[in-house]
PDB file of C-alpha atoms in Angstrom:
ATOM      1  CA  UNK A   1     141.482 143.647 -12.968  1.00 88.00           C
ATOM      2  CA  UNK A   2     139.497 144.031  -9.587  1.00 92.00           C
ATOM      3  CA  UNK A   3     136.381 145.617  -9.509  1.00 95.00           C
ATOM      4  CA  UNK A   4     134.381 146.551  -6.723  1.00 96.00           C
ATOM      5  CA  UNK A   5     130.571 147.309  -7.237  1.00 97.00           C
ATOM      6  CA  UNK A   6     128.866 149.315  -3.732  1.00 98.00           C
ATOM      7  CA  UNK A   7     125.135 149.412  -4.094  1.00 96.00           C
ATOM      8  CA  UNK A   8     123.028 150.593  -3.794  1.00 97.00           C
ATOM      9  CA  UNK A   9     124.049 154.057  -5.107  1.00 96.00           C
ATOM     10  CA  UNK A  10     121.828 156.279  -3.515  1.00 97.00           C
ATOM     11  CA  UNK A  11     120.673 155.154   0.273  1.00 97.00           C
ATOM     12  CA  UNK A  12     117.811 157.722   1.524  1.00 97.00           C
ATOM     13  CA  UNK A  13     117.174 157.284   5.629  1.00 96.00           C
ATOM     14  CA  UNK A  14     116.277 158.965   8.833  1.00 96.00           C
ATOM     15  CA  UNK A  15     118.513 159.390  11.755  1.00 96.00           C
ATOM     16  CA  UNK A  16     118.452 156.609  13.612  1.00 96.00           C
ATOM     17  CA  UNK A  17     117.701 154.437  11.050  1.00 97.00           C
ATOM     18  CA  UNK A  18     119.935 151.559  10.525  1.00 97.00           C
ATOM     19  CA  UNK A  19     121.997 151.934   7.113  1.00 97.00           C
ATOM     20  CA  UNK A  20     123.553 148.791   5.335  1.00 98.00           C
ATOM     21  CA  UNK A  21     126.094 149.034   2.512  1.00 98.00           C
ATOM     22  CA  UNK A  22     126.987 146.554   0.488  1.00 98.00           C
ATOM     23  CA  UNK A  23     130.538 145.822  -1.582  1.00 97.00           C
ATOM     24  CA  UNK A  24     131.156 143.049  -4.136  1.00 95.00           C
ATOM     25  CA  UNK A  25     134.518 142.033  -5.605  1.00 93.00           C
ATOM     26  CA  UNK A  26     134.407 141.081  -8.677  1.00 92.00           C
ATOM     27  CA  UNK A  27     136.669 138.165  -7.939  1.00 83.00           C
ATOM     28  CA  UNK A  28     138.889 137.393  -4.997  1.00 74.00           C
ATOM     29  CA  UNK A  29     141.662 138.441  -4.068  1.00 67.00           C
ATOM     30  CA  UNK A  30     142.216 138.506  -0.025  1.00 62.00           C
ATOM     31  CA  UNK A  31     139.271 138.433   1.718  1.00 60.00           C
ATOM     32  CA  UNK A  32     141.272 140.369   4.710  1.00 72.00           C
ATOM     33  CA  UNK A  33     142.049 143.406   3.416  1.00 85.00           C
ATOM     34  CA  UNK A  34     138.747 145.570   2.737  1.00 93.00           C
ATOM     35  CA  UNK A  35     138.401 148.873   4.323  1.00 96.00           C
ATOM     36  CA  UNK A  36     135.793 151.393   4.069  1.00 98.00           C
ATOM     37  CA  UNK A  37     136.018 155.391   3.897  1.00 98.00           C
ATOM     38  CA  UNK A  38     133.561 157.877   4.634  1.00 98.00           C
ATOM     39  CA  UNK A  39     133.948 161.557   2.753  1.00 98.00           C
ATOM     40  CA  UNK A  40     131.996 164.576   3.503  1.00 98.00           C
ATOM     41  CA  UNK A  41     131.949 167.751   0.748  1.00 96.00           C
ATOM     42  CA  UNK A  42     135.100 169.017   0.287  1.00 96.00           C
ATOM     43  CA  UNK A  43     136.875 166.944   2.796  1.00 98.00           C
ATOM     44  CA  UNK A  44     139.399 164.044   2.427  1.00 98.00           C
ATOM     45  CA  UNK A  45     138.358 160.507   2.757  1.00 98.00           C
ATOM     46  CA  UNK A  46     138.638 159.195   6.482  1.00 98.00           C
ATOM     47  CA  UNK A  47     139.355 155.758   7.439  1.00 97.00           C
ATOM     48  CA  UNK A  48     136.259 154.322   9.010  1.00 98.00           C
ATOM     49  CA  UNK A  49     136.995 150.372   9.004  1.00 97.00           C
ATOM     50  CA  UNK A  50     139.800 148.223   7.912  1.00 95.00           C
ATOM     51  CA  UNK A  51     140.998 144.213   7.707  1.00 92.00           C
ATOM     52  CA  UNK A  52     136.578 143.883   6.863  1.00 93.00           C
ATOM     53  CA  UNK A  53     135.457 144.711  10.398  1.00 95.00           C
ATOM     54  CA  UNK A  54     138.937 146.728  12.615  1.00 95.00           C
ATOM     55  CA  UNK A  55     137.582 150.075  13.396  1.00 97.00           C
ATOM     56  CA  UNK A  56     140.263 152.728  13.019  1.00 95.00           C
ATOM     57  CA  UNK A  57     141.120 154.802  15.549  1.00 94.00           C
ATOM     58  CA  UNK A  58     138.154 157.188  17.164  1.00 96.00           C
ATOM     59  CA  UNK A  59     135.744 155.810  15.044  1.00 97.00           C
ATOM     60  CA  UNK A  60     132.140 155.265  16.982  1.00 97.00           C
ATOM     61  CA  UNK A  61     130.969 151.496  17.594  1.00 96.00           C
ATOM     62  CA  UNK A  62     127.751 152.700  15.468  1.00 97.00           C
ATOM     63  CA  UNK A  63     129.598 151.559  12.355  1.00 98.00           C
ATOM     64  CA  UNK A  64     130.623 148.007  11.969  1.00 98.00           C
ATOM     65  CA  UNK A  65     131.976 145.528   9.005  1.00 97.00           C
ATOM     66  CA  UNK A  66     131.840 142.371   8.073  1.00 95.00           C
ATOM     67  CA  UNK A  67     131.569 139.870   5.282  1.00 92.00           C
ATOM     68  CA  UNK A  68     134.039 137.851   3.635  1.00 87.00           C
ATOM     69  CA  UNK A  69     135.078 137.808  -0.471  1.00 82.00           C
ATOM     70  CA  UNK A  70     133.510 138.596  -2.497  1.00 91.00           C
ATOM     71  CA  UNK A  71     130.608 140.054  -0.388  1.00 93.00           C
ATOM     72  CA  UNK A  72     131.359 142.792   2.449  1.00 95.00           C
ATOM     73  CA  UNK A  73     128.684 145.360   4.599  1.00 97.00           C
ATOM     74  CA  UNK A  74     129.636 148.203   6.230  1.00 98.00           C
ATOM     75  CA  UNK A  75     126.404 148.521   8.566  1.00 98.00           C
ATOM     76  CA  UNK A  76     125.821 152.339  10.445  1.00 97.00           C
ATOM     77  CA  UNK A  77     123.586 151.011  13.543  1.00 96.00           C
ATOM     78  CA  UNK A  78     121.761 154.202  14.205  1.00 96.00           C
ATOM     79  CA  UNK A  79     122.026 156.875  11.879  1.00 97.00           C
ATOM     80  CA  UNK A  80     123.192 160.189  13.263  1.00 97.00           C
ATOM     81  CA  UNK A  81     123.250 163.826  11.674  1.00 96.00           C
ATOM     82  CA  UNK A  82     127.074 163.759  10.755  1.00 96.00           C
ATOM     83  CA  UNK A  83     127.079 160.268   9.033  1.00 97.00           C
ATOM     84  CA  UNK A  84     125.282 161.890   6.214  1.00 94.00           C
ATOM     85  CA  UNK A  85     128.009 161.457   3.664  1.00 97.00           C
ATOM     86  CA  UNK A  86     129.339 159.201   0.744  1.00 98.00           C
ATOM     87  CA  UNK A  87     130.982 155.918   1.259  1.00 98.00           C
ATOM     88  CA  UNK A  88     133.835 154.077  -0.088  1.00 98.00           C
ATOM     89  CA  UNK A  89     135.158 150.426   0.296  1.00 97.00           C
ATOM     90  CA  UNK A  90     138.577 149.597  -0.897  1.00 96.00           C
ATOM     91  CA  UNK A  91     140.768 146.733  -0.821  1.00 94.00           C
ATOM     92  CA  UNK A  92     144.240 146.755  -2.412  1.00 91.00           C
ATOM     93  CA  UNK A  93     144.529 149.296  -4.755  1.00 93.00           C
ATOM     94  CA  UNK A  94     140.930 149.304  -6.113  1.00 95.00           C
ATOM     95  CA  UNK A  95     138.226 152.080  -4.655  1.00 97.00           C
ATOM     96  CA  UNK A  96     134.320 151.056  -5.273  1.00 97.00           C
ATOM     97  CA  UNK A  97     132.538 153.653  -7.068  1.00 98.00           C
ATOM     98  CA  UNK A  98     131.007 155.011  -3.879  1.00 98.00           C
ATOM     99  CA  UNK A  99     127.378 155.395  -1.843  1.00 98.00           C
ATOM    100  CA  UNK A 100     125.560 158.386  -1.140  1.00 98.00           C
ATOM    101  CA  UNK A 101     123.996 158.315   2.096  1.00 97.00           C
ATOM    102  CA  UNK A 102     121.421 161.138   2.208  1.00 96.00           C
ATOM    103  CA  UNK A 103     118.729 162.441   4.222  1.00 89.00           C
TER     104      UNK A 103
ATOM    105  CA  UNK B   1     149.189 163.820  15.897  1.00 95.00           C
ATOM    106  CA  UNK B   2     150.181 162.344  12.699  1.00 97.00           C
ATOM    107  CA  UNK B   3     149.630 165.382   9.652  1.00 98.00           C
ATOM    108  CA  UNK B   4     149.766 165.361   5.871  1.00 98.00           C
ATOM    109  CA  UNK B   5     150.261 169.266   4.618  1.00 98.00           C
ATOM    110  CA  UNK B   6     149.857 169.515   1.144  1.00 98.00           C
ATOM    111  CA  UNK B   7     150.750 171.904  -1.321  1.00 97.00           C
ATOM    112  CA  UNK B   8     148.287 175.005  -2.602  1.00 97.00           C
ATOM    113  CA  UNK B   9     146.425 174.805  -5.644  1.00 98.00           C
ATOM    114  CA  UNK B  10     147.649 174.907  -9.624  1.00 98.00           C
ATOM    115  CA  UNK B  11     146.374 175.914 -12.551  1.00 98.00           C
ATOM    116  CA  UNK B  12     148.454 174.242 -15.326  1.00 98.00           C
ATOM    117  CA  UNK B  13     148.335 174.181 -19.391  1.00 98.00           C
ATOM    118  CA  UNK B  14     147.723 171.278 -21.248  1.00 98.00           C
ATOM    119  CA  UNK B  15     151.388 169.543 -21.629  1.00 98.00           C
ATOM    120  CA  UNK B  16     152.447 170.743 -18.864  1.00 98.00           C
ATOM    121  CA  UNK B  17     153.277 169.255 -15.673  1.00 98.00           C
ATOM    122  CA  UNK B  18     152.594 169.968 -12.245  1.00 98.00           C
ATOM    123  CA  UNK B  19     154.425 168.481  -8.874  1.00 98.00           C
ATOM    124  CA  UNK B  20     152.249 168.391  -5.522  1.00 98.00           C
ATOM    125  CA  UNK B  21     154.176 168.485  -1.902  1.00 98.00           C
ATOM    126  CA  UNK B  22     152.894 166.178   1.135  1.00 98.00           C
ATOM    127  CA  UNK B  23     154.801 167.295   4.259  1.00 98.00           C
ATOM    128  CA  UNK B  24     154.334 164.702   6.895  1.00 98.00           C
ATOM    129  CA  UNK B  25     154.464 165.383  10.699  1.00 98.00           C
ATOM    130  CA  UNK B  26     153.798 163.686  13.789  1.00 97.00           C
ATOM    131  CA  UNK B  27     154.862 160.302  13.052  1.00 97.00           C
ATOM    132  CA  UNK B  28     158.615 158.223  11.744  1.00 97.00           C
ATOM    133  CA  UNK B  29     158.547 159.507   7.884  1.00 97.00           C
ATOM    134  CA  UNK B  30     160.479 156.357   6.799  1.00 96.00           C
ATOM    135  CA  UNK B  31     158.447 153.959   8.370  1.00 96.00           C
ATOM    136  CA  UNK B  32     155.323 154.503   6.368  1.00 96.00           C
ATOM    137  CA  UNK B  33     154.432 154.135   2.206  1.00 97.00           C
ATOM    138  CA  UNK B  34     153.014 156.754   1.268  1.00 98.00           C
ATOM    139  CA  UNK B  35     150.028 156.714  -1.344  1.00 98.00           C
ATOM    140  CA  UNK B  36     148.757 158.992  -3.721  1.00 98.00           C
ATOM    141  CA  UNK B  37     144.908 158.799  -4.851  1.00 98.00           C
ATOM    142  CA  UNK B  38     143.141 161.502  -6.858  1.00 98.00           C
ATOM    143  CA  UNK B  39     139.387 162.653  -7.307  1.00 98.00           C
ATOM    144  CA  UNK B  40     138.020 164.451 -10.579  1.00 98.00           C
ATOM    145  CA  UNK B  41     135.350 166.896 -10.182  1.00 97.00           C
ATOM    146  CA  UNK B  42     132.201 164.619  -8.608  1.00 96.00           C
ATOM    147  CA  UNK B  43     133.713 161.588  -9.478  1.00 97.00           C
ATOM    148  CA  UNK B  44     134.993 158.527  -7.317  1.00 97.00           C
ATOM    149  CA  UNK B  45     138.425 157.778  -5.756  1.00 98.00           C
ATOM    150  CA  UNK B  46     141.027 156.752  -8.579  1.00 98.00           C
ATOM    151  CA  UNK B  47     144.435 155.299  -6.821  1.00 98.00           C
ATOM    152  CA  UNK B  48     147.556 156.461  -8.687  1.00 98.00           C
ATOM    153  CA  UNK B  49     150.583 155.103  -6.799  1.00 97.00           C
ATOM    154  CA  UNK B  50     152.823 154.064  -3.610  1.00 97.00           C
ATOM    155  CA  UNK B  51     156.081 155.346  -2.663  1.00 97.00           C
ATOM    156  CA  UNK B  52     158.241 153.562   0.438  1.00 96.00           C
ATOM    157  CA  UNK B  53     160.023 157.142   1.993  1.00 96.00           C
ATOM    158  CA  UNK B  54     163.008 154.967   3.347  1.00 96.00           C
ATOM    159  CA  UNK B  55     164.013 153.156   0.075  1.00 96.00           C
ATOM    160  CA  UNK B  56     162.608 155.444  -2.384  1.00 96.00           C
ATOM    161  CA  UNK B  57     160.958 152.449  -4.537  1.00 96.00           C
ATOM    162  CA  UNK B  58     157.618 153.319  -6.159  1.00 97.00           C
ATOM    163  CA  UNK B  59     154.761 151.199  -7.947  1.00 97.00           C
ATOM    164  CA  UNK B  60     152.054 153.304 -10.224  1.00 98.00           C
ATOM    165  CA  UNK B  61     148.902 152.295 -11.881  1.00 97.00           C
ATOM    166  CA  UNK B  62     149.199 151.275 -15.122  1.00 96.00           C
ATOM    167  CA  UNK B  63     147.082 154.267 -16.240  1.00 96.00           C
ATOM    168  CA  UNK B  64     149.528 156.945 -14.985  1.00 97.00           C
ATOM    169  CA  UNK B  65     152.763 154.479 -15.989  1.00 95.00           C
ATOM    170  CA  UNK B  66     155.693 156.949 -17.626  1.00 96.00           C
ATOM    171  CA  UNK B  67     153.042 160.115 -16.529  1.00 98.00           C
ATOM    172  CA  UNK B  68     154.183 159.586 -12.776  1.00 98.00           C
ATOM    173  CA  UNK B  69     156.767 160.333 -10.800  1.00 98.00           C
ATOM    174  CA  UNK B  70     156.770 159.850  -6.943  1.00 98.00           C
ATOM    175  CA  UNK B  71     160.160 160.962  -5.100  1.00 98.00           C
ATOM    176  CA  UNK B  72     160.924 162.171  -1.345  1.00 98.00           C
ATOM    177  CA  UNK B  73     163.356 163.992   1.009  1.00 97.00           C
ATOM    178  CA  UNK B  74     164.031 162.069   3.888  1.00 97.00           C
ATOM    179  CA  UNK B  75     165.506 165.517   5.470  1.00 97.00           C
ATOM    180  CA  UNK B  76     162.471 167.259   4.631  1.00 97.00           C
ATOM    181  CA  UNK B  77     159.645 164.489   5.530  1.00 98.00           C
ATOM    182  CA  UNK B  78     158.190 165.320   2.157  1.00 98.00           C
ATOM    183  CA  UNK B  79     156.459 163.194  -0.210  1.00 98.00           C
ATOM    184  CA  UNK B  80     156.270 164.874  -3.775  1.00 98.00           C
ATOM    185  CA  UNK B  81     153.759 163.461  -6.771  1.00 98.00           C
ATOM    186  CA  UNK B  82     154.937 164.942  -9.956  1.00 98.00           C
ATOM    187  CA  UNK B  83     152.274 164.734 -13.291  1.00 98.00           C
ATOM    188  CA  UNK B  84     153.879 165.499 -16.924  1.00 98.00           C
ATOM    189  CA  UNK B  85     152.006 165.880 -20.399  1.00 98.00           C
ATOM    190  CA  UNK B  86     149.076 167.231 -18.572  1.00 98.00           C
ATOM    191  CA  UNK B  87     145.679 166.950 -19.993  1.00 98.00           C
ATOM    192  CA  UNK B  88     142.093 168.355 -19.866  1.00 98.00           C
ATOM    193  CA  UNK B  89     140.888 165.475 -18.018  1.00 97.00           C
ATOM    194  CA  UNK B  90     143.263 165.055 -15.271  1.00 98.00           C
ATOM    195  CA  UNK B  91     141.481 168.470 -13.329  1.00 98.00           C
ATOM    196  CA  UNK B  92     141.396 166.850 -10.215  1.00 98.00           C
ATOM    197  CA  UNK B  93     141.764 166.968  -6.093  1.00 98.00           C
ATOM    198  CA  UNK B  94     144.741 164.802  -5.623  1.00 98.00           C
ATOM    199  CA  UNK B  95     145.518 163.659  -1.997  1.00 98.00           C
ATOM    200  CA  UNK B  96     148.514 161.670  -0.563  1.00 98.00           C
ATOM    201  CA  UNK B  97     147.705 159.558   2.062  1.00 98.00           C
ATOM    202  CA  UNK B  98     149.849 157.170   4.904  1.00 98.00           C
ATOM    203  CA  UNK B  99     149.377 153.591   4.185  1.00 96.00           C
ATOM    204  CA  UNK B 100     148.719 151.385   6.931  1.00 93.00           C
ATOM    205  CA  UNK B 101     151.812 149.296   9.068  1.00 86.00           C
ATOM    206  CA  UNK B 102     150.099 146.332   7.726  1.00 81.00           C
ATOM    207  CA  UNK B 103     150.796 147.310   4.168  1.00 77.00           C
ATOM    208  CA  UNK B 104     147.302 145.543   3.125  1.00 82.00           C
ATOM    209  CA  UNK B 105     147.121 149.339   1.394  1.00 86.00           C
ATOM    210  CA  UNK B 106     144.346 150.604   4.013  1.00 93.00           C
ATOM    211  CA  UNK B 107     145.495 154.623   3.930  1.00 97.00           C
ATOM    212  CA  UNK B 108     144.578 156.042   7.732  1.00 96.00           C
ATOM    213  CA  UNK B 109     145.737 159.667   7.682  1.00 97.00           C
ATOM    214  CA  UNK B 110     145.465 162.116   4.359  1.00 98.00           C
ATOM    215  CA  UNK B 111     146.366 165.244   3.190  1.00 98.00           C
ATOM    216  CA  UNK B 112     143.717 168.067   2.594  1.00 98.00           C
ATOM    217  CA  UNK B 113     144.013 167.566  -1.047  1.00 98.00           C
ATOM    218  CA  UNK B 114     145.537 169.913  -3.540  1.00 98.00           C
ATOM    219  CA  UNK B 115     142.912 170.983  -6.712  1.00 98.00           C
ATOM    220  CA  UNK B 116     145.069 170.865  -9.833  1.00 98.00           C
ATOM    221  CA  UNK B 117     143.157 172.216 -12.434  1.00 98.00           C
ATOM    222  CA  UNK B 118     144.393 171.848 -16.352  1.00 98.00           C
ATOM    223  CA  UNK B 119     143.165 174.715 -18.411  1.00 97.00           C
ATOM    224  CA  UNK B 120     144.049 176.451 -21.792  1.00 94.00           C
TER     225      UNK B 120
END
């Protein structure tokens, strides 16, 4: 069974700092298939990034991905106000347990 | 603009079951799987199945195997989730989402979530 580990759990910044996430498979599986979700309070998860570094559609060229199995980054250039959030990679049918980014 | 409308919230007893609606708009209903993940109170994302709308074939996570049922109506563009033998811990916001055309299960549009909340 697949397991993703996100860390760290808890990411404390400034706007306009530069936040880096990291994701770890616990094995691999396809390394082109990782997608990351942001989710405010009481909102649904949005698609932020998919195939490790496609940004979906709308989504601001301040957040990027990359990496390759079993490591991945989602990387949020310059911090602003609404990015404040939690955030989720995924690949296949397996969700990491989520960071918080707070202020 | 693609839209997932959900269903309204439930309160359910334990052992019983509940069935959530996902009414999708704005885009070909049959051309998209449609996924069902669920989120207990402060906890993580927990994926619970995929449906394909046009041939009705479903695949569940082994946790939720002979619990689930995932069905459609073409006619009606609706995606339903259906939980039996309800229990304390499956209070949760449960969400269907669209999976991806590249079927690598990245899910780019969801519903608003429906709270389903077990309690005696």
């Amino acid at each position: 069974e697949l397991v993703l580990t996100q860390s760290p759990g808890t990411l404390s910044l400034s706007p306009g700092e530069r936040a880096t996430l990291s994701c770890r498979a616990s094995h691999s599986v396809s390394s082109s298939n990782l997608a990351w979700y942001q989710q405010k309070p009481g909102q649904a998860p949005r698609l932020l990034i998919y195939g490790v570094s496609s940004r979906a559609t709308g989504i601001p060229d301040r957040f990027s991905g990359s990496g390759s199995g079993p490591d991945f980054t989602l990387t949020i250039s310059r911090l602003e106000p609404e990015d404040f959030a939690v955030y989720y990679c995924q690949q296949s049918t397996t969700f990491g347990q989520g960071t918080k980014v707070e202020i | 603009q693609v839209q997932l409308l959900q269903s309204g919230a439930e309160v359910k007893n334990p052992g019983a079951s509940v069935k959530v609606s996902c009414k999708a708009s704005g885009y070909t209903f049959t051309r998209y799987d449609v996924n069902w993940v669920r989120q207990a109170p402060g906890q993580g994302l927990e994926w619970m199945g995929w449906m394909n709308p046009k041939r009705g074939n479903t695949g569940y996570a082994q946790k939720f195997q002979g619990r689930v049922t995932m069905t459609r109506s073409t006619s009606m563009t609706t995606a339903y989730m259906e939980l039996s033998s309800l229990r304390f811990d499956d209070t949760a916001v449960y969400y269907c989402a669209r999976e991806m055309a590249t079927n690598e299960g990245e899910l780019d549009n969801w519903g608003q979530g429906t709270l389903v909340t077990v309690s005696s």
